[in-house]
CSV table of C-alpha atoms in Angstrom, one decimal:
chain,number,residue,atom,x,y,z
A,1,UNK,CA,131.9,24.1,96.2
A,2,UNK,CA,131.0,27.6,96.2
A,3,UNK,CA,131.5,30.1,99.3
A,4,UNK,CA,128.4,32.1,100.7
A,5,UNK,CA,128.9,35.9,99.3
A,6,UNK,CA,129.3,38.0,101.9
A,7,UNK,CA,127.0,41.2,101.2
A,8,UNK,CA,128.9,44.3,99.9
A,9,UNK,CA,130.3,47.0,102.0
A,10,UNK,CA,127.5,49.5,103.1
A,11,UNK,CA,124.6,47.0,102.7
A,12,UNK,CA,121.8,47.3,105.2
A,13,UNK,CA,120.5,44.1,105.1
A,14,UNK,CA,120.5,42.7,108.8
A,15,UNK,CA,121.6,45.7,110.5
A,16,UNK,CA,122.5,45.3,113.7
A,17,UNK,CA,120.4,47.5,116.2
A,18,UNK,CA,121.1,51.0,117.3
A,19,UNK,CA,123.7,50.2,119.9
A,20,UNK,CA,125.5,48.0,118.1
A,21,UNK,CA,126.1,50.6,115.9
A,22,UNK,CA,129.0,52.7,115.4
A,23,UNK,CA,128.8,55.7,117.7
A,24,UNK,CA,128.0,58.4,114.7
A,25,UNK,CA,125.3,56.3,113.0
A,26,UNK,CA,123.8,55.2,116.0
A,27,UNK,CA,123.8,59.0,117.0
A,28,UNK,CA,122.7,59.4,113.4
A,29,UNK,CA,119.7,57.3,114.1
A,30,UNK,CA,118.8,58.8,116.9
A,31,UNK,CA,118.4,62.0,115.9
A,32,UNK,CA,116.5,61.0,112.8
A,33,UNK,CA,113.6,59.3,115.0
A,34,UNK,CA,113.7,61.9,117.8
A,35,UNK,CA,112.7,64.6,114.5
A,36,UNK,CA,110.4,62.1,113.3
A,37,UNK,CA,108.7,62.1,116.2
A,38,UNK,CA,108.5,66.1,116.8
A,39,UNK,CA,107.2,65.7,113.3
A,40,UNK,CA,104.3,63.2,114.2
A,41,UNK,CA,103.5,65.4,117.4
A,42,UNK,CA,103.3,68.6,115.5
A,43,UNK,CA,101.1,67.0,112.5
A,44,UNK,CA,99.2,65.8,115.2
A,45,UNK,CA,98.4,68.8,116.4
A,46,UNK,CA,97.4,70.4,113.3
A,47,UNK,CA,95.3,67.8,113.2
A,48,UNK,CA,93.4,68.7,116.1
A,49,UNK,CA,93.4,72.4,115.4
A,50,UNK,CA,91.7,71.6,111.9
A,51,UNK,CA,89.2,69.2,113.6
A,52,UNK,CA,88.0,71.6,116.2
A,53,UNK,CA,88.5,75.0,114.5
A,54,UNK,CA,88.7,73.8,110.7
A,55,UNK,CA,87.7,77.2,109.4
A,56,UNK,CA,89.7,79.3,112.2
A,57,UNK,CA,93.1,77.3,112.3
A,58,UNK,CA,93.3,77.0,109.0
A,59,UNK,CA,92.7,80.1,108.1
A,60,UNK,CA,96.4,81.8,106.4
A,61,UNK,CA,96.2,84.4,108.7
A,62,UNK,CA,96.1,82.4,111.9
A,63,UNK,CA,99.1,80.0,110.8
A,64,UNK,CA,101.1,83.4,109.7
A,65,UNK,CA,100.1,84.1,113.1
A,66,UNK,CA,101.3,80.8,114.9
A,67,UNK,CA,104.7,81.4,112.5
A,68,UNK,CA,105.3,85.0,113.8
A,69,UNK,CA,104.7,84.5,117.7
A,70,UNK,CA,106.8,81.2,117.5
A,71,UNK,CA,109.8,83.7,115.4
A,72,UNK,CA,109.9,85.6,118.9
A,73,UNK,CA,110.6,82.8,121.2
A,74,UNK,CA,112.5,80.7,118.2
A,75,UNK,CA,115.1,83.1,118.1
A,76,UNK,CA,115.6,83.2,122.1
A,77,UNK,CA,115.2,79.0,121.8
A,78,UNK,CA,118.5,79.3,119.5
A,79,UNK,CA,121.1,80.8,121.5
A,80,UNK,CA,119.5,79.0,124.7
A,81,UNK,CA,120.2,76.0,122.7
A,82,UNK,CA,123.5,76.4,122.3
A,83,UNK,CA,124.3,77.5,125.8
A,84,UNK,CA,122.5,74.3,127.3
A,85,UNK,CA,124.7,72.4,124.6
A,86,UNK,CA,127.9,74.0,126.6
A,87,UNK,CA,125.8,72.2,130.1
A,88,UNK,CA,124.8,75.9,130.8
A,89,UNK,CA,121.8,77.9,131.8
A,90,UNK,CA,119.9,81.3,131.2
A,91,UNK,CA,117.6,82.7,133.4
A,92,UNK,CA,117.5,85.8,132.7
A,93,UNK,CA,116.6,85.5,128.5
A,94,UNK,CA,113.1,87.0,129.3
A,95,UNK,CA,114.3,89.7,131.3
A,96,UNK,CA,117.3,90.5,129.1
A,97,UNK,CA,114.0,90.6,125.9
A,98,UNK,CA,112.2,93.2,128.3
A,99,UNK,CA,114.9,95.7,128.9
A,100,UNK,CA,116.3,95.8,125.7
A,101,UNK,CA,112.7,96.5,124.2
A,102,UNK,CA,112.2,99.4,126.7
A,103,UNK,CA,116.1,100.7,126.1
A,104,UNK,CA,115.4,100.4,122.3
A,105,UNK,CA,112.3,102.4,122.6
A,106,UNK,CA,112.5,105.4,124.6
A,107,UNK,CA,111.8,109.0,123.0
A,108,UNK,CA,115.5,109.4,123.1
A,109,UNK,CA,116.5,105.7,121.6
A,110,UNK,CA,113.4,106.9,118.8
A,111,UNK,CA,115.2,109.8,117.4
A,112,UNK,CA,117.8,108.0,116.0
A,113,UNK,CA,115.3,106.3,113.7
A,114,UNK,CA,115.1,102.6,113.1
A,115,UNK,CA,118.9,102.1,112.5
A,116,UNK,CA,119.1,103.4,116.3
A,117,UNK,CA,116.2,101.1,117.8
A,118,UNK,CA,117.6,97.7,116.2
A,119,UNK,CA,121.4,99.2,117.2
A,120,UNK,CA,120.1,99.9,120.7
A,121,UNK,CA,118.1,96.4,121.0
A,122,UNK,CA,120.8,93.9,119.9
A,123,UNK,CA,123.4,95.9,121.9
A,124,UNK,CA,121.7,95.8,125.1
A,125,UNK,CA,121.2,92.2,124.5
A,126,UNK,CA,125.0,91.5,124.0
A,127,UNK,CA,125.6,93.6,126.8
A,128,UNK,CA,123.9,91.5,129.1
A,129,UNK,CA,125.0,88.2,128.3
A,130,UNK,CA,128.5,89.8,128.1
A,131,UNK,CA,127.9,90.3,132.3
A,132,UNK,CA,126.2,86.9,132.4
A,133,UNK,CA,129.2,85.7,130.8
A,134,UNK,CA,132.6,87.2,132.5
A,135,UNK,CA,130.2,86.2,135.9
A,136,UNK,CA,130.2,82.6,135.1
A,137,UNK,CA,133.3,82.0,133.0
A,138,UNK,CA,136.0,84.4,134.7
A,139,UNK,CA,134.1,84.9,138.2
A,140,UNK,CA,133.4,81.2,139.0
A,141,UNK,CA,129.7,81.8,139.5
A,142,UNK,CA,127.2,79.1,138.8
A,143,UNK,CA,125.1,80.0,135.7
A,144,UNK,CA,122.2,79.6,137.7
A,145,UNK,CA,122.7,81.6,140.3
A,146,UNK,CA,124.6,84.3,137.9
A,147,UNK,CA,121.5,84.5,135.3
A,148,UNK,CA,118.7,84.5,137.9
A,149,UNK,CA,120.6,87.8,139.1
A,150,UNK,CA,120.9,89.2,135.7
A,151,UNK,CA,116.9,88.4,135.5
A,152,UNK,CA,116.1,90.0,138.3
A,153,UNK,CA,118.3,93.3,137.9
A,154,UNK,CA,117.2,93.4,134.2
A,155,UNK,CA,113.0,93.0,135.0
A,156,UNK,CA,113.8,96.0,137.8
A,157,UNK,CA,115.8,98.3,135.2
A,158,UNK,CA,113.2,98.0,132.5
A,159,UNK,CA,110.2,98.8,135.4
A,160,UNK,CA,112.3,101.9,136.2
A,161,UNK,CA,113.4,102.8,132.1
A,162,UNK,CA,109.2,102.9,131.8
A,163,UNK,CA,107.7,103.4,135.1
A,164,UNK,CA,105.6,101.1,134.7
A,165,UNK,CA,104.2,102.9,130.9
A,166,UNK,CA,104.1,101.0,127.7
A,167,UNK,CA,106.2,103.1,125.6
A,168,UNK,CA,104.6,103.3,122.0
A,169,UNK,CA,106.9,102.8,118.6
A,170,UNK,CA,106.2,106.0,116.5
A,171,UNK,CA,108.6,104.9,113.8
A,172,UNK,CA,106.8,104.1,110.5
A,173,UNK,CA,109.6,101.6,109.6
A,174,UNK,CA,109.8,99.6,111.9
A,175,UNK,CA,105.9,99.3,112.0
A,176,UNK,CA,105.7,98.8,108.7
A,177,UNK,CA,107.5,95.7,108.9
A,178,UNK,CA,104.7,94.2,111.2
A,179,UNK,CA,101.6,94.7,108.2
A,180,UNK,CA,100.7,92.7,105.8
A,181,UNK,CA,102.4,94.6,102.6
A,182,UNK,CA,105.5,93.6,103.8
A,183,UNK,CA,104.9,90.1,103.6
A,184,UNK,CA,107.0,88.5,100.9
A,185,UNK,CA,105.4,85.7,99.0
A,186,UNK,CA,102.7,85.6,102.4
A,187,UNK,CA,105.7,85.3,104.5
A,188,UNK,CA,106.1,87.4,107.3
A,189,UNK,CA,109.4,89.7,107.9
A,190,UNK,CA,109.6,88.5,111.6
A,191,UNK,CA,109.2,84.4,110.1
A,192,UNK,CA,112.2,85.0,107.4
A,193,UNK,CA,114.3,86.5,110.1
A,194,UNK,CA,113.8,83.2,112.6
A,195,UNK,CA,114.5,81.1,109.4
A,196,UNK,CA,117.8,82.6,108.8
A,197,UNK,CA,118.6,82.9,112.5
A,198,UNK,CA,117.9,79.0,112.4
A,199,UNK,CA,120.0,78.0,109.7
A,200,UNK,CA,123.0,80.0,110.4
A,201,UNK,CA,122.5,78.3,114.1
A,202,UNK,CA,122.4,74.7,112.6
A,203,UNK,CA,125.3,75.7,110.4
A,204,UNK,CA,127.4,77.1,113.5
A,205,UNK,CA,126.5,73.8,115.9
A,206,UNK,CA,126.7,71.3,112.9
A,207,UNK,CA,129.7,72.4,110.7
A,208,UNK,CA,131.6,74.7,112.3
A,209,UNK,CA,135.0,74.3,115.0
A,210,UNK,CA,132.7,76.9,118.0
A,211,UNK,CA,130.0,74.1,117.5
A,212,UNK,CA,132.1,70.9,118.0
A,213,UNK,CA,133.9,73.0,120.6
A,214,UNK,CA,130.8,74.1,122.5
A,215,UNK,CA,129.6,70.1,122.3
A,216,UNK,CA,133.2,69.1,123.6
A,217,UNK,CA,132.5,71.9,126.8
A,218,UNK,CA,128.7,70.5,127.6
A,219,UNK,CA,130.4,66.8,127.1
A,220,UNK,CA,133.4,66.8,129.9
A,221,UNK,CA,134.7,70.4,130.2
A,222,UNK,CA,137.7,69.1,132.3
A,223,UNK,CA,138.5,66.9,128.9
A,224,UNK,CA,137.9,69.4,126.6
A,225,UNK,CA,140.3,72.0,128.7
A,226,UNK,CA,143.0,68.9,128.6
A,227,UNK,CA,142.6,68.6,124.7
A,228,UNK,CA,143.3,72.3,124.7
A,229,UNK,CA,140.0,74.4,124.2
A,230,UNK,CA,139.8,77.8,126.1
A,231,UNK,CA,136.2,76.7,128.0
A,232,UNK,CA,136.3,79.9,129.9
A,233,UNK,CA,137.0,82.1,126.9
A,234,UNK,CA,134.3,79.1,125.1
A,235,UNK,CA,131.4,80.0,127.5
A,236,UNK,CA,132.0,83.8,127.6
A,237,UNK,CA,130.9,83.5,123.3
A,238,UNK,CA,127.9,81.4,124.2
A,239,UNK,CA,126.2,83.6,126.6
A,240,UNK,CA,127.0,86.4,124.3
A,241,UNK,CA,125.4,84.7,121.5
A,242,UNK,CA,122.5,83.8,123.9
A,243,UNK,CA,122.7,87.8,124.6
A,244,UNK,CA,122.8,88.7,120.7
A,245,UNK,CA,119.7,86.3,120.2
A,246,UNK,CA,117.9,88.5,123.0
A,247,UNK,CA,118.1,91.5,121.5
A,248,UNK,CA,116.8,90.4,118.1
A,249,UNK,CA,114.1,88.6,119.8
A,250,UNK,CA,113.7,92.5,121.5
A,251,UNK,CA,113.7,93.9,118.2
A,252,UNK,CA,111.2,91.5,116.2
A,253,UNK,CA,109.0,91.7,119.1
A,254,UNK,CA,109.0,95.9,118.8
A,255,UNK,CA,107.9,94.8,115.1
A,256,UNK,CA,104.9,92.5,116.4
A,257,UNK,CA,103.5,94.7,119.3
A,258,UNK,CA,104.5,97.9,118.0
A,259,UNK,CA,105.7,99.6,121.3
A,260,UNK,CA,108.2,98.5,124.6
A,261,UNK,CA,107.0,97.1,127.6
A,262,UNK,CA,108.6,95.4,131.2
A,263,UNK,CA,106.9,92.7,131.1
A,264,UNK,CA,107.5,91.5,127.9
A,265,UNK,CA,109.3,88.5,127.4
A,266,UNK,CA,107.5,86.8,130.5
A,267,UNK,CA,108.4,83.5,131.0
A,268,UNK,CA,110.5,83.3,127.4
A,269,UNK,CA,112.8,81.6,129.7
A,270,UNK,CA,111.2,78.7,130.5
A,271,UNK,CA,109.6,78.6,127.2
A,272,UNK,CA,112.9,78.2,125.6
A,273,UNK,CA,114.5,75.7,128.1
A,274,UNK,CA,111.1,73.4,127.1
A,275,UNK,CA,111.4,73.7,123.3
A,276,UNK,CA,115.2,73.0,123.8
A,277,UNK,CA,114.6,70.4,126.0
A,278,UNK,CA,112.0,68.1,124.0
A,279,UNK,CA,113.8,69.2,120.8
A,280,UNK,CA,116.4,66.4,122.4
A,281,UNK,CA,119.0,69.1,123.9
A,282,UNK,CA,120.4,67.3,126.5
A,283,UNK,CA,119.5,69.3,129.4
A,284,UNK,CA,123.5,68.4,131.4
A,285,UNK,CA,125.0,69.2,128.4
A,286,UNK,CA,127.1,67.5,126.0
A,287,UNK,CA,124.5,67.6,123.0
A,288,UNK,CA,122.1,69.8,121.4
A,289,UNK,CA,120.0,70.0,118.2
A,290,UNK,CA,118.7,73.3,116.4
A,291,UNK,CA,116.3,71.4,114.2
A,292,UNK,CA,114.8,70.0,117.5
A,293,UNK,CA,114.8,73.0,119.4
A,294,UNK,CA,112.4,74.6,116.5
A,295,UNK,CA,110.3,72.1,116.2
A,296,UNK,CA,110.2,72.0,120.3
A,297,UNK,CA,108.9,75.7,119.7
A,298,UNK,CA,106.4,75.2,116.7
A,299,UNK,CA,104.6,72.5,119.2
A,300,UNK,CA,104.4,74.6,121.7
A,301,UNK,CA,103.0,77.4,119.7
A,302,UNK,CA,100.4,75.5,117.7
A,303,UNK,CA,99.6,74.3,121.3
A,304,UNK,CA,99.2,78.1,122.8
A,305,UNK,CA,97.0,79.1,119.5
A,306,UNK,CA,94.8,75.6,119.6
A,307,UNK,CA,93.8,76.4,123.0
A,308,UNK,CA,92.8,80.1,122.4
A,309,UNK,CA,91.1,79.3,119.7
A,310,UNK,CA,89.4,77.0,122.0
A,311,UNK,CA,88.7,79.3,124.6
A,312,UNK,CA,90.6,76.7,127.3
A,313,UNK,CA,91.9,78.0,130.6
A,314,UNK,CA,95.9,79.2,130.6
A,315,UNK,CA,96.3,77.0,133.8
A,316,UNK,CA,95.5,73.9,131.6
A,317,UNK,CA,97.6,75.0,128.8
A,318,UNK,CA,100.2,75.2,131.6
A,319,UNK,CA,99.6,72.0,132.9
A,320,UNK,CA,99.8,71.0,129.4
A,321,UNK,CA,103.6,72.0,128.5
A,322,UNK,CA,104.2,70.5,131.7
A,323,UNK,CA,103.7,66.9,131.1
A,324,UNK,CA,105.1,67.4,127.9
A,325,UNK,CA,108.1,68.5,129.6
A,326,UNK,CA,108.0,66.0,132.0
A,327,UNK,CA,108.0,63.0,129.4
A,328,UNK,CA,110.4,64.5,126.9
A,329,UNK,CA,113.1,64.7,130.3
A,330,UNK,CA,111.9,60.9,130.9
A,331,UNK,CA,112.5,60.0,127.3
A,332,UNK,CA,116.3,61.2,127.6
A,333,UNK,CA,116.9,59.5,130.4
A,334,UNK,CA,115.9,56.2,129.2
A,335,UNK,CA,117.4,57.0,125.7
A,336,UNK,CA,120.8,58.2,127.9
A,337,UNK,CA,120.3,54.7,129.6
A,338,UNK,CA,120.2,52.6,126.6
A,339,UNK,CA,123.6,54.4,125.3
């Protein structure tokens, strides 16, 4: 009599569900319908746009539009993605945009040509999560409280830098890099800049010993101090990558408006802790996804340009990103839950 034939190693007939599978393929699965459903949301937003603007949303200049404003914030969304990751926080990204955008674009700062205005930008940046940094990894503060001091120290130096003047680029190559005949292959500058920004994130989180570190950290820092990672010297790197993200995001937005300004950067902060957040960054740490966090970003944009097209109120658009907020937290808990 012949014995039943077991199926061969690998098959995936009768595969048992998600938590009954191993802990990397369940994770695995996860991930794959969390992007899926970014990917549904977004299509279904483009959906609306084209139903009630058809010839306006569609339009190539609006979508290179949505692409370049969501570059700004996407680049801030990166490093805040990594420092949530590590169970951290930042504030003060949006404050930290503003002042190195003013630094970067003073008369003095303008002298020294473009060269000096991305130098000055990406350097103020770092220098600021480099405070945020030593504050919360060497002087015990909690990242909260250390980055909501940095925001509100950075928003007042940039207001004094300008005296309340926008402060306008007069540098032809850095404002030629905002028109249209510097588009390559109809993509913007600003867009190609978030793209490789992006990738050389996912490669850093995904592939890389700082990514499986800064995982470890956000996951049980006492455990990950035990299995001997430095998670003081570990979170000082992360803010300053949240800091050298800033001042890029400073610099691309110098491209876009063409001048420096204190309030720029309002709000990027909470902006970026939303895309992270229904990206499927877990918000206390211990996991974190670039291609979410983009995605998180895109939605949010296409949401912003839907309803200016529209002519909708801000306050609903608020309200808005709110409940999306609200069910993408409520969606990790019960996925957290189920784990």
């Amino acid at each position: 009599m012949t014995q039943p034939v077991s199926p061969p190693h690998g098959s995936t007939d009768k595969l048992p569900p998600i938590g009954q599978l191993p802990a990397w393929r369940g994770l695995v699965a996860r991930t794959d319908v969390r992007t899926l459903s970014l990917l549904g949301v977004l299509a279904a937003l483009i959906l609306i746009g084209g139903i009630t603007k058809p010839d306006e949303f569609l339009d190539t200049r609006n979508l290179q539009l949505v692409l370049t404003q969501a570059s700004v914030i996407g680049v801030v969304t990166v490093g805040m993605t990594f420092v949530i990751t590590s169970g951290g926080i930042d504030l003060s990204v949006g404050a930290i945009v503003a002042l190195a955008s003013v630094w970067a674009t003073t008369v003095a700062t303008q002298d020294y040509g473009f060269a000096g205005i991305l130098f000055t930008a990406v350097i103020v940046g770092v220098g600021c999560g480099l405070v945020n940094g030593l504050l919360i990894a060497y002087g015990g503060m909690v990242p909260f409280i250390a980055t909501l001091a940095m925001l509100a120290s950075a928003r007042g130096l940039a207001l004094q830098i300008t005296d309340g003047r926008t402060q306008i680029v007069t540098i032809g190559s850095v404002l030629d890099l905002g028109e249209r005949d510097s588009y390559v292959l109809g993509v913007p500058p600003l867009v190609m800049v978030f793209a490789v920004v992006t990738v050389i994130g996912w490669l850093v989180l995904n592939r890389t010993t700082f990514g499986r570190r800064t995982v470890a950290v956000g996951g049980n820092a006492e455990a990950a101090r035990l299995a001997g990672i430095d998670v003081r010297r570990q979170r000082l790197c992360l803010y300053l990558l949240s800091g050298l993200c800033c001042g890029i995001a400073a610099f691309l937005l110098i491209i876009l408006s063409g001048s420096g300004q204190n309030t720029n950067g309002n709000l990027y902060e909470l902006d970026a802790i939303a895309a992270a957040i229904i990206g499927g960054t877990l918000l206390s740490g211990g996991r974190g996804t670039i291609t979410g966090s983009v995605l998180g970003v895109l939605i949010f944009t296409t949401i912003t340009n839907i309803f200016a097209l529209n002519n909708l109120q801000s306050d609903v658009q608020q309200i808005a990103k709110g409940a999306i907020i609200v069910a993408a937290v409520l969606v990790q808990r019960r996925t957290a839950s189920t784990t």
